[in-house]
PDB file of C-alpha atoms in Angstrom:
ATOM      1  CA  MET A   1      65.329 121.740  74.325  1.00 85.00           C
ATOM      2  CA  SER A   2      63.550 122.153  71.111  1.00 92.00           C
ATOM      3  CA  GLN A   3      63.970 119.564  68.302  1.00 90.00           C
ATOM      4  CA  GLY A   4      65.836 122.107  66.251  1.00 93.00           C
ATOM      5  CA  ASP A   5      68.282 122.338  69.133  1.00 96.00           C
ATOM      6  CA  ILE A   6      68.658 118.660  69.565  1.00 97.00           C
ATOM      7  CA  LEU A   7      69.465 118.254  65.871  1.00 97.00           C
ATOM      8  CA  GLN A   8      71.995 121.127  66.179  1.00 97.00           C
ATOM      9  CA  THR A   9      73.592 119.227  69.166  1.00 97.00           C
ATOM     10  CA  MET A  10      73.572 115.902  67.209  1.00 97.00           C
ATOM     11  CA  LYS A  11      75.213 117.593  64.370  1.00 98.00           C
ATOM     12  CA  ALA A  12      78.007 119.114  66.544  1.00 97.00           C
ATOM     13  CA  GLY A  13      78.567 116.026  68.442  1.00 96.00           C
ATOM     14  CA  ALA A  14      78.771 113.824  65.477  1.00 96.00           C
ATOM     15  CA  GLU A  15      81.102 116.342  63.651  1.00 96.00           C
ATOM     16  CA  LYS A  16      83.470 116.283  66.799  1.00 95.00           C
ATOM     17  CA  VAL A  17      84.059 112.776  66.245  1.00 92.00           C
ATOM     18  CA  ALA A  18      84.793 113.090  62.510  1.00 92.00           C
ATOM     19  CA  ALA A  19      81.496 111.954  61.037  1.00 96.00           C
ATOM     20  CA  VAL A  20      79.871 114.180  58.300  1.00 97.00           C
ATOM     21  CA  VAL A  21      76.521 115.322  58.758  1.00 98.00           C
ATOM     22  CA  THR A  22      74.167 116.645  56.203  1.00 97.00           C
ATOM     23  CA  SER A  23      70.322 116.728  55.139  1.00 96.00           C
ATOM     24  CA  ALA A  24      68.560 114.652  52.855  1.00 96.00           C
ATOM     25  CA  GLY A  25      65.042 115.978  52.045  1.00 92.00           C
ATOM     26  CA  SER A  26      63.844 112.784  50.114  1.00 92.00           C
ATOM     27  CA  LEU A  27      64.610 109.113  49.575  1.00 92.00           C
ATOM     28  CA  GLU A  28      65.951 110.068  46.017  1.00 94.00           C
ATOM     29  CA  GLU A  29      68.292 112.595  47.629  1.00 96.00           C
ATOM     30  CA  ALA A  30      69.574 110.121  50.097  1.00 96.00           C
ATOM     31  CA  ILE A  31      70.228 107.632  47.463  1.00 97.00           C
ATOM     32  CA  SER A  32      71.856 110.044  45.244  1.00 98.00           C
ATOM     33  CA  TYR A  33      74.046 111.201  48.154  1.00 98.00           C
ATOM     34  CA  ALA A  34      75.159 107.530  48.993  1.00 98.00           C
ATOM     35  CA  VAL A  35      75.846 106.375  45.253  1.00 99.00           C
ATOM     36  CA  ASN A  36      77.555 109.729  44.426  1.00 98.00           C
ATOM     37  CA  LEU A  37      79.805 109.440  47.362  1.00 99.00           C
ATOM     38  CA  THR A  38      80.604 106.044  46.701  1.00 99.00           C
ATOM     39  CA  ALA A  39      81.688 106.896  43.017  1.00 98.00           C
ATOM     40  CA  GLU A  40      83.708 109.895  44.245  1.00 98.00           C
ATOM     41  CA  GLU A  41      85.502 107.562  46.731  1.00 98.00           C
ATOM     42  CA  GLY A  42      86.391 105.111  43.822  1.00 97.00           C
ATOM     43  CA  GLY A  43      84.103 102.537  45.343  1.00 97.00           C
ATOM     44  CA  THR A  44      82.458  99.970  43.166  1.00 98.00           C
ATOM     45  CA  THR A  45      80.094  98.141  45.654  1.00 98.00           C
ATOM     46  CA  MET A  46      77.264  98.923  48.046  1.00 98.00           C
ATOM     47  CA  ALA A  47      75.346  97.255  50.456  1.00 97.00           C
ATOM     48  CA  ALA A  48      71.962  97.945  51.727  1.00 97.00           C
ATOM     49  CA  PRO A  49      70.573  95.666  54.043  1.00 96.00           C
ATOM     50  CA  GLY A  50      67.116  96.182  55.595  1.00 90.00           C
ATOM     51  CA  MET A  51      65.846  98.214  52.552  1.00 91.00           C
ATOM     52  CA  ASP A  52      62.240  97.880  51.486  1.00 91.00           C
ATOM     53  CA  ASP A  53      61.776  96.757  47.956  1.00 92.00           C
ATOM     54  CA  ALA A  54      60.718 100.063  46.421  1.00 92.00           C
ATOM     55  CA  ALA A  55      63.888 101.791  48.023  1.00 93.00           C
ATOM     56  CA  ARG A  56      66.243  99.029  46.961  1.00 95.00           C
ATOM     57  CA  LYS A  57      64.893  99.142  43.392  1.00 96.00           C
ATOM     58  CA  ALA A  58      65.510 102.807  43.159  1.00 96.00           C
ATOM     59  CA  LEU A  59      68.981 102.317  44.719  1.00 98.00           C
ATOM     60  CA  ALA A  60      69.769  99.485  42.092  1.00 98.00           C
ATOM     61  CA  THR A  61      68.989 101.919  39.369  1.00 98.00           C
ATOM     62  CA  ALA A  62      71.204 104.649  40.818  1.00 98.00           C
ATOM     63  CA  CYS A  63      73.958 102.275  41.322  1.00 98.00           C
ATOM     64  CA  ALA A  64      73.696 100.770  37.822  1.00 98.00           C
ATOM     65  CA  ASP A  65      73.830 104.262  36.419  1.00 97.00           C
ATOM     66  CA  LYS A  66      77.269 104.856  38.060  1.00 97.00           C
ATOM     67  CA  GLY A  67      78.711 101.448  37.378  1.00 98.00           C
ATOM     68  CA  ILE A  68      78.364 100.475  41.195  1.00 98.00           C
ATOM     69  CA  ILE A  69      77.460  96.792  42.154  1.00 98.00           C
ATOM     70  CA  LEU A  70      74.627  96.631  44.642  1.00 98.00           C
ATOM     71  CA  LEU A  71      75.647  93.393  46.706  1.00 97.00           C
ATOM     72  CA  GLU A  72      72.929  90.944  47.378  1.00 91.00           C
ATOM     73  CA  SER A  73      72.464  88.670  50.361  1.00 90.00           C
ATOM     74  CA  PRO A  74      74.361  86.755  51.808  1.00 94.00           C
ATOM     75  CA  LEU A  75      76.819  89.588  52.522  1.00 94.00           C
ATOM     76  CA  ARG A  76      79.211  86.792  54.079  1.00 92.00           C
ATOM     77  CA  ALA A  77      80.043  86.108  50.487  1.00 90.00           C
ATOM     78  CA  HIS A  78      81.240  89.663  50.218  1.00 89.00           C
ATOM     79  CA  MET A  79      82.971  90.258  53.519  1.00 84.00           C
ATOM     80  CA  THR A  80      86.245  91.779  51.800  1.00 86.00           C
ATOM     81  CA  GLY A  81      84.393  93.781  49.171  1.00 91.00           C
ATOM     82  CA  ILE A  82      81.907  96.194  50.762  1.00 96.00           C
ATOM     83  CA  HIS A  83      82.772  99.761  50.053  1.00 97.00           C
ATOM     84  CA  THR A  84      79.704 101.648  51.291  1.00 98.00           C
ATOM     85  CA  ALA A  85      76.937 100.418  53.654  1.00 97.00           C
ATOM     86  CA  PHE A  86      73.831 102.382  53.258  1.00 98.00           C
ATOM     87  CA  THR A  87      71.472 102.001  56.310  1.00 96.00           C
ATOM     88  CA  TRP A  88      68.769 103.428  58.422  1.00 95.00           C
ATOM     89  CA  ALA A  89      69.302 104.377  61.860  1.00 96.00           C
ATOM     90  CA  ASP A  90      66.790 103.706  64.481  1.00 95.00           C
ATOM     91  CA  ARG A  91      67.801 106.478  66.897  1.00 97.00           C
ATOM     92  CA  GLY A  92      70.400 109.111  67.479  1.00 98.00           C
ATOM     93  CA  ILE A  93      71.728 110.366  70.547  1.00 98.00           C
ATOM     94  CA  ALA A  94      72.586 114.229  70.326  1.00 98.00           C
ATOM     95  CA  ASP A  95      75.019 114.889  72.873  1.00 96.00           C
ATOM     96  CA  THR A  96      77.423 112.343  71.797  1.00 96.00           C
ATOM     97  CA  GLY A  97      76.492 112.408  68.115  1.00 97.00           C
ATOM     98  CA  THR A  98      75.939 108.555  68.407  1.00 97.00           C
ATOM     99  CA  LEU A  99      73.682 106.360  65.908  1.00 98.00           C
ATOM    100  CA  VAL A 100      71.613 103.517  67.515  1.00 97.00           C
ATOM    101  CA  LEU A 101      71.008 100.633  65.303  1.00 95.00           C
ATOM    102  CA  ASN A 102      68.838  97.525  65.966  1.00 92.00           C
ATOM    103  CA  SER A 103      71.291  95.147  64.639  1.00 90.00           C
ATOM    104  CA  ASP A 104      69.514  91.896  64.953  1.00 89.00           C
ATOM    105  CA  SER A 105      70.158  91.184  61.348  1.00 92.00           C
ATOM    106  CA  GLU A 106      73.508  89.741  60.548  1.00 94.00           C
ATOM    107  CA  GLU A 107      73.454  91.573  57.189  1.00 95.00           C
ATOM    108  CA  LEU A 108      73.061  94.716  58.947  1.00 95.00           C
ATOM    109  CA  ARG A 109      76.040  93.958  61.428  1.00 94.00           C
ATOM    110  CA  LEU A 110      78.357  92.849  58.491  1.00 94.00           C
ATOM    111  CA  ALA A 111      77.609  95.900  56.251  1.00 95.00           C
ATOM    112  CA  THR A 112      78.148  98.398  59.082  1.00 93.00           C
ATOM    113  CA  MET A 113      81.378  96.676  60.398  1.00 91.00           C
ATOM    114  CA  LEU A 114      83.050  95.650  57.267  1.00 92.00           C
ATOM    115  CA  SER A 115      82.373  98.571  54.926  1.00 94.00           C
ATOM    116  CA  GLU A 116      85.026 101.386  54.188  1.00 94.00           C
ATOM    117  CA  THR A 117      82.336 104.085  54.369  1.00 96.00           C
ATOM    118  CA  HIS A 118      78.985 103.852  56.274  1.00 97.00           C
ATOM    119  CA  VAL A 119      76.137 106.232  55.029  1.00 98.00           C
ATOM    120  CA  ALA A 120      73.210 106.110  57.637  1.00 97.00           C
ATOM    121  CA  VAL A 121      69.836 107.882  57.160  1.00 97.00           C
ATOM    122  CA  LEU A 122      68.618 109.162  60.515  1.00 97.00           C
ATOM    123  CA  PRO A 123      65.114 110.474  60.865  1.00 95.00           C
ATOM    124  CA  THR A 124      64.972 113.707  62.758  1.00 96.00           C
ATOM    125  CA  GLY A 125      62.222 112.675  64.856  1.00 94.00           C
ATOM    126  CA  ASN A 126      64.259 109.895  66.217  1.00 96.00           C
ATOM    127  CA  VAL A 127      67.025 111.933  67.674  1.00 98.00           C
ATOM    128  CA  VAL A 128      67.074 112.270  71.531  1.00 98.00           C
ATOM    129  CA  PRO A 129      69.090 114.683  73.680  1.00 97.00           C
ATOM    130  CA  ASN A 130      70.816 112.231  75.543  1.00 97.00           C
ATOM    131  CA  MET A 131      71.306 108.426  76.603  1.00 95.00           C
ATOM    132  CA  ASP A 132      68.832 109.079  79.587  1.00 96.00           C
ATOM    133  CA  ALA A 133      65.984 109.632  76.747  1.00 95.00           C
ATOM    134  CA  LEU A 134      66.760 106.531  75.191  1.00 94.00           C
ATOM    135  CA  GLU A 135      65.450 104.374  78.012  1.00 93.00           C
ATOM    136  CA  GLY A 136      62.009 103.762  76.771  1.00 91.00           C
ATOM    137  CA  TYR A 137      63.305 102.716  73.346  1.00 89.00           C
ATOM    138  CA  MET A 138      66.010 100.393  74.792  1.00 90.00           C
ATOM    139  CA  SER A 139      63.449  98.867  77.387  1.00 89.00           C
ATOM    140  CA  GLU A 140      61.095  98.054  74.632  1.00 87.00           C
ATOM    141  CA  HIS A 141      63.697  96.676  72.353  1.00 82.00           C
ATOM    142  CA  PHE A 142      64.887  94.247  75.262  1.00 83.00           C
ATOM    143  CA  GLU A 143      61.492  93.314  76.152  1.00 86.00           C
ATOM    144  CA  LYS A 144      61.442  91.118  72.952  1.00 82.00           C
ATOM    145  CA  GLY A 145      64.419  89.166  74.186  1.00 76.00           C
ATOM    146  CA  ALA A 146      68.014  88.978  73.517  1.00 68.00           C
ATOM    147  CA  GLY A 147      69.287  91.017  70.544  1.00 80.00           C
ATOM    148  CA  TYR A 148      71.900  93.279  69.243  1.00 89.00           C
ATOM    149  CA  VAL A 149      72.033  97.005  69.339  1.00 91.00           C
ATOM    150  CA  ALA A 150      74.912  98.894  67.859  1.00 91.00           C
ATOM    151  CA  PHE A 151      75.933 102.297  69.277  1.00 93.00           C
ATOM    152  CA  ILE A 152      78.053 103.996  66.426  1.00 93.00           C
ATOM    153  CA  THR A 153      79.875 107.245  67.255  1.00 90.00           C
ATOM    154  CA  GLY A 154      81.967 108.380  64.488  1.00 84.00           C
ATOM    155  CA  PRO A 155      84.280 106.200  62.154  1.00 79.00           C
ATOM    156  CA  SER A 156      86.014 103.335  63.690  1.00 71.00           C
ATOM    157  CA  ARG A 157      89.229 104.379  65.736  1.00 68.00           C
ATOM    158  CA  THR A 158      91.637 102.555  67.876  1.00 69.00           C
ATOM    159  CA  ALA A 159      95.194 103.157  69.281  1.00 69.00           C
ATOM    160  CA  ASP A 160      98.021 100.996  70.289  1.00 69.00           C
ATOM    161  CA  ILE A 161     100.140 101.184  73.403  1.00 71.00           C
ATOM    162  CA  GLU A 162     102.187 103.853  71.979  1.00 73.00           C
ATOM    163  CA  ARG A 163      98.887 105.866  71.632  1.00 71.00           C
ATOM    164  CA  ILE A 164      98.970 105.915  67.786  1.00 70.00           C
ATOM    165  CA  LEU A 165      95.523 106.440  66.492  1.00 65.00           C
ATOM    166  CA  THR A 166      94.432 104.421  63.672  1.00 68.00           C
ATOM    167  CA  ILE A 167      91.082 105.049  61.744  1.00 65.00           C
ATOM    168  CA  GLY A 168      89.135 102.177  60.094  1.00 59.00           C
ATOM    169  CA  VAL A 169      90.652  99.201  61.628  1.00 61.00           C
ATOM    170  CA  HIS A 170      87.603  97.742  63.617  1.00 66.00           C
ATOM    171  CA  GLY A 171      84.943  99.336  61.254  1.00 69.00           C
ATOM    172  CA  PRO A 172      84.444 102.001  58.620  1.00 83.00           C
ATOM    173  CA  GLU A 173      86.932 104.694  57.998  1.00 88.00           C
ATOM    174  CA  ARG A 174      84.196 107.231  57.256  1.00 93.00           C
ATOM    175  CA  LEU A 175      80.750 107.782  58.593  1.00 96.00           C
ATOM    176  CA  HIS A 176      78.113 110.153  57.054  1.00 98.00           C
ATOM    177  CA  ILE A 177      74.923 110.826  58.778  1.00 98.00           C
ATOM    178  CA  LEU A 178      72.101 112.068  56.609  1.00 98.00           C
ATOM    179  CA  LEU A 179      69.354 113.845  58.953  1.00 97.00           C
ATOM    180  CA  ALA A 180      66.015 113.250  57.136  1.00 94.00           C
ATOM    181  CA  ASP A 181      62.550 114.627  57.825  1.00 87.00           C
ATOM    182  CA  HIS A 182      60.480 112.310  55.552  1.00 70.00           C
ATOM    183  CA  VAL A 183      62.564 109.760  54.338  1.00 69.00           C
ATOM    184  CA  ASP A 184      61.519 106.224  54.546  1.00 67.00           C
ATOM    185  CA  GLY A 185      62.925 102.949  52.838  1.00 65.00           C
ATOM    186  CA  GLY A 186      64.121 100.739  55.662  1.00 62.00           C
ATOM    187  CA  GLU A 187      62.027  97.589  56.742  1.00 57.00           C
ATOM    188  CA  LYS A 188      61.511  98.390  60.401  1.00 48.00           C
TER     189      LYS A 188
END
């Protein structure tokens, strides 16, 4: 399977579970997308754990231009007020449209679980066809000892005993995935 086919499968898999998938050609484009989306949704706050200093500075400027507050650490102080989480995904699993995030950072866990909208930048070279192809990455990750890895497939959804589906109860109501060829800004 070519990388182009893998990316098409990723897009289709993610869209099946109600994620929005688009491309970002640059860091500036990814930041603009996240900030504009937040403003369009009426959001006033963003959290961006794990961003390097240059990317965070660019994001802070873009947020200020739209009247959006870029939340600072510790995010525990903002647990009820994170509109948008802006993160980098470590891997993508194409056949299920799943994001894989090394979530050892509590800041990242809080942002991705408590925000209303999650915008994740996924480097296209880090998308694998299926879970089996993720084995090397997972083995390497767990050789370092205990840790947290989040597998995110679409927005949060749950159903009760009567099978009534509710979106956003245990995590974000909306997930946007930005497929990026050469976008870097995460501290990995």
